[in-house]
Coordinates of C-alpha atoms in Angstrom, one line a residue:
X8 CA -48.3 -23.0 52.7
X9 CA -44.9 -23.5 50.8
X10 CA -45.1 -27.1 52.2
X11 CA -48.2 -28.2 51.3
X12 CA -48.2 -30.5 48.3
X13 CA -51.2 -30.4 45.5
X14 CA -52.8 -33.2 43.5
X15 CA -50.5 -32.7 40.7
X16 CA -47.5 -33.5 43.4
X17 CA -46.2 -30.4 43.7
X18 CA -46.0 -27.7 46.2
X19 CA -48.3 -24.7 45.4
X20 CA -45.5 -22.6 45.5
X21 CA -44.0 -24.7 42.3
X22 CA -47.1 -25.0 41.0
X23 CA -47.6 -21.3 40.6
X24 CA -44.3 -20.7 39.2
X25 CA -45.5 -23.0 36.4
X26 CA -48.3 -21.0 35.7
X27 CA -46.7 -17.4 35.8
X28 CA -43.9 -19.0 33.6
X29 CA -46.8 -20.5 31.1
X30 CA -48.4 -17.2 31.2
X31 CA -45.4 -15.4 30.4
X32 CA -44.3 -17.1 27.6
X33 CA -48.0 -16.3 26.0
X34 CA -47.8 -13.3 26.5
X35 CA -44.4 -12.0 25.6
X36 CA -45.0 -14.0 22.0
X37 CA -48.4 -12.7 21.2
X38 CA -47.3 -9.0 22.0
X39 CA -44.3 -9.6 19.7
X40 CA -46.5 -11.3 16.8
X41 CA -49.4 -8.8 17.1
X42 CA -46.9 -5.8 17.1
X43 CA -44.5 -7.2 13.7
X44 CA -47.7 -9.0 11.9
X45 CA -49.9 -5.3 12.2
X46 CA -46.6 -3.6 11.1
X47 CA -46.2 -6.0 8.4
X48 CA -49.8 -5.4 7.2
X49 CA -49.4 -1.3 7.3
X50 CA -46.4 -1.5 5.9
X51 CA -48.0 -3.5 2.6
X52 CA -50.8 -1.4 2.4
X53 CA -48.4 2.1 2.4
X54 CA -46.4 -0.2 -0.2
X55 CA -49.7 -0.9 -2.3
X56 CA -49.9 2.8 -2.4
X57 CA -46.7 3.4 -4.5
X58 CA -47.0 0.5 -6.7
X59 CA -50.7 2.4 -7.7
X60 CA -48.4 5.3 -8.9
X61 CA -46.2 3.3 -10.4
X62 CA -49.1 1.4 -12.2
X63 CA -50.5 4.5 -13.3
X64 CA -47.1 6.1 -14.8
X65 CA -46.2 3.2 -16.7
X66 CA -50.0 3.3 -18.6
X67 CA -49.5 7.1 -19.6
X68 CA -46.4 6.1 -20.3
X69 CA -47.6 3.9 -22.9
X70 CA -50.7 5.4 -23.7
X71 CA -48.3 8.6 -25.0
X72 CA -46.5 6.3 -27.4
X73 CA -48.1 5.3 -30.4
X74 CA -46.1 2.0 -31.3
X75 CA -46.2 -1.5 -30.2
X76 CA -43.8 -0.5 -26.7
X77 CA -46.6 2.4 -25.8
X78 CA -49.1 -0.7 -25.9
X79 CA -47.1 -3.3 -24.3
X80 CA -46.3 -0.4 -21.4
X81 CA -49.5 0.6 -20.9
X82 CA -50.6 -3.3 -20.6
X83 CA -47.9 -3.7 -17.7
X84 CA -49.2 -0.3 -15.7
X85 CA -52.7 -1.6 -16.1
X86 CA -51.2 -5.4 -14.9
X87 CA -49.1 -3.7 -12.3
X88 CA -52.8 -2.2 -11.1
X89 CA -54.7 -5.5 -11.2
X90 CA -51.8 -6.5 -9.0
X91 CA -51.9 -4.2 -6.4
X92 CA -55.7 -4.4 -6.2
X93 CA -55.3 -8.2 -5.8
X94 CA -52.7 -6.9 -3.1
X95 CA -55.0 -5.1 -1.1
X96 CA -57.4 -7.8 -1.4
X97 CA -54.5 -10.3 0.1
X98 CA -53.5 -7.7 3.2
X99 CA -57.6 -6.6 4.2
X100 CA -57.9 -10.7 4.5
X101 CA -54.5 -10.8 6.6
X102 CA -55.9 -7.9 8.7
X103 CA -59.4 -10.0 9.3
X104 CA -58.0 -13.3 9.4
X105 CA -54.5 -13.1 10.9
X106 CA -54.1 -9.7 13.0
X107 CA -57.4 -9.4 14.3
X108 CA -58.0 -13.0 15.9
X109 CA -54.2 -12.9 17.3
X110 CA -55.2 -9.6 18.7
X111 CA -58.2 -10.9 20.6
X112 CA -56.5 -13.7 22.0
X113 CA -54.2 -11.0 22.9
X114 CA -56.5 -9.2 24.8
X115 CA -58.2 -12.2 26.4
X116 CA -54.6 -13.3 27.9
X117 CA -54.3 -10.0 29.4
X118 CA -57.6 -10.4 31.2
X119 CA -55.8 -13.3 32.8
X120 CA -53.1 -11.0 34.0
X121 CA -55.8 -9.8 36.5
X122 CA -56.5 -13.3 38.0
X123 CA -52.2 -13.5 38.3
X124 CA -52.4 -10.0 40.2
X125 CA -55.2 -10.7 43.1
X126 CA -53.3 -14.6 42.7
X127 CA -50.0 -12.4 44.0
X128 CA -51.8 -10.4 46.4
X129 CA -53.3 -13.2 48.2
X130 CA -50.2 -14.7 49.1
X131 CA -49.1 -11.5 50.0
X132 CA -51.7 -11.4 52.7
X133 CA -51.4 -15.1 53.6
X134 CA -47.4 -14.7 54.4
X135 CA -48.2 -11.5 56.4
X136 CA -51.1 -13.1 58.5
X137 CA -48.7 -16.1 58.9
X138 CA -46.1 -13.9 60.0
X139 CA -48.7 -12.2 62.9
X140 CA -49.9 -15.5 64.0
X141 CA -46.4 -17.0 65.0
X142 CA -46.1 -13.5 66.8
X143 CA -49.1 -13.9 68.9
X144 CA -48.6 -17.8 69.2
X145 CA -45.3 -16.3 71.6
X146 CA -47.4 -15.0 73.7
X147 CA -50.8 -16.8 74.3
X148 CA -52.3 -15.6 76.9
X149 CA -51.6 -12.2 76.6
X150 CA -53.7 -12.8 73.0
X151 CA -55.9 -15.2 73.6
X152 CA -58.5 -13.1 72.4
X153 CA -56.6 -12.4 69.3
X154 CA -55.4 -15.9 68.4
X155 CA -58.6 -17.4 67.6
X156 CA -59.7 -14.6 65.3
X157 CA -56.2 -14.5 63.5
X158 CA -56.4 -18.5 63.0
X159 CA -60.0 -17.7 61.1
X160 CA -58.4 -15.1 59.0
X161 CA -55.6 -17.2 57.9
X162 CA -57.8 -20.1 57.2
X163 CA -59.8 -17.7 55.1
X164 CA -56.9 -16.1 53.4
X165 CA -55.3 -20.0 52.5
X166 CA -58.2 -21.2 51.5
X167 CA -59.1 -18.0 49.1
X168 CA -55.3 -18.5 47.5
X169 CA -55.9 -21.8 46.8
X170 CA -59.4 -21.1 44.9
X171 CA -57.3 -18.5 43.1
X172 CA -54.6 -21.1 42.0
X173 CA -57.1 -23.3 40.6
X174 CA -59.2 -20.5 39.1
X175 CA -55.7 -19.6 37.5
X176 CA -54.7 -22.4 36.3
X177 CA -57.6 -23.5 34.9
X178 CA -57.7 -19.8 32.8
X179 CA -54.2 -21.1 31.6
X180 CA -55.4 -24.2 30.7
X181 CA -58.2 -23.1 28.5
X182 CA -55.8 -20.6 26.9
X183 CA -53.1 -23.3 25.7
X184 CA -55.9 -25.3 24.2
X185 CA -57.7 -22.3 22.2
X186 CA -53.8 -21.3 21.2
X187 CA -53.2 -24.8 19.7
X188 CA -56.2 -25.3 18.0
X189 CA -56.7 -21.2 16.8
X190 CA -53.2 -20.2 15.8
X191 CA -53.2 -23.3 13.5
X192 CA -56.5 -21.5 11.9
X193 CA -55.1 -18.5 11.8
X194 CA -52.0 -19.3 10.4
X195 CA -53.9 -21.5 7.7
X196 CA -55.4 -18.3 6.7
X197 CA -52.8 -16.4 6.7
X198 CA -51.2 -19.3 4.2
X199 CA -54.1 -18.9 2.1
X200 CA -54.2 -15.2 1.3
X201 CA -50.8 -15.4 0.3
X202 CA -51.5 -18.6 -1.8
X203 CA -53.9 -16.7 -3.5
X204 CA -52.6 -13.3 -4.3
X205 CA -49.6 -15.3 -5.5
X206 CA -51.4 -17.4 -8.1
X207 CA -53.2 -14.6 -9.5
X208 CA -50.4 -13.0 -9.9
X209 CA -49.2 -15.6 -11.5
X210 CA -51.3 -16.5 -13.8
X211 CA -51.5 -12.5 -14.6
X212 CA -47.8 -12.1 -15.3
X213 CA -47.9 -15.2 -17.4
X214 CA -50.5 -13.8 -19.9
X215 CA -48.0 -11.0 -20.7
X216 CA -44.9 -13.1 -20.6
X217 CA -44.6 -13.9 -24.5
X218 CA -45.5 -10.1 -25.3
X219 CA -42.8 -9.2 -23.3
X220 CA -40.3 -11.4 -24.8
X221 CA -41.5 -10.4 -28.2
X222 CA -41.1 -6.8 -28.1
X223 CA -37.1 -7.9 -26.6
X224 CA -37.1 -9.7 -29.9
X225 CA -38.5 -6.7 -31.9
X226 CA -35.7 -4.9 -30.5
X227 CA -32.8 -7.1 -31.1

């Protein structure tokens, strides 16, 4: 088996390296960006959280003072609120267009992982049958009912690890192509919502701007 050479020119035993090594580089990336970007989401919306206090301070704040400071304070805790909602708005559509998808794909790697596992386990029983043949092969005659039924087996078990390889590889395959065509989706989305909240924000902020500079003027 570790001799024999497959239409892609290498030996099987290569070959499968290649796969595992493809496999693993998947999978120890997605785990890592599933596991900070679902932190990074949780963490926003626990932050989204305070800000709404915050929000909600500064506009009885304001609302207790009866000049022009009350008013512009109680504008910024009712800004600070539009904010925060447009916040939450920006993390549910990270959550549903970000985390979620990268989960699945995720999840559907890991289904590959059983494929990798009977892939294993068939070469396992391939070297051991190899390993009884050559024992009975010393001694022919003494197994010649043996020998023939052995040779069947190990035909059986070769031919099985190669439909595994290809069955493999081709599961590898079709995940590379869905990662480079989704993740460049995904991470179009994930562009987006920030893009967004960003230039609502924006445009928010910027509508209290001169008020703000004003009331610094008052004060000087």
């Amino acid at each position: 088996m570790k001799n024999l050479v497959s239409k892609r020119g290498k030996t099987r035993d290569e070959e499968v390296r290649i796969l595992k090594d493809k496999y693993h580089f998947l999978q120890d990336h997605y785990e890592k960006l599933v596991k900070v970007s679902k932190q990074y989401v949780q963490v926003g919306q626990a932050s989204v959280k305070d800000a709404d206090n915050f929000g909600e301070t500064l506009t009885a704040f304001g609302l207790s003072e009866d000049n022009l400071l009350g008013e512009t304070l109680a504008k910024i805790g009712e800004c600070q609120k539009s904010l925060n909602s447009m916040q939450t708005t920006m993390f549910i559509s990270l959550l549903e267009a970000w985390v979620v998808p990268i989960q699945k794909f995720l999840e559907d790697l890991r289904k590959a992982k059983t494929i990798k596992k009977n892939l294993q386990n068939a070469r396992n029983r391939y070297d051991s049958l190899c390993t009884k043949f050559k024992k009975l092969q010393q001694n022919p005659e003494k197994y010649a009912t043996k020998l023939p039924l052995v040779e069947e087996d190990l035909k059986a078990s070769q031919q099985n690890y190669e439909h595994l390889i290809e069955q493999f590889s081709s599961t590898i395959d079709e995940l590379e192509q869905r990662h480079a065509m989704e993740l460049t989706v995904h991470i179009k989305s994930h562009f987006n919502a920030h893009l967004c909240f960003f230039a609502q924000g924006y445009t928010l902020l910027s509508e209290l701007q001169a008020e703000i500079e004003s009331i610094g003027s008052d004060a000087r």
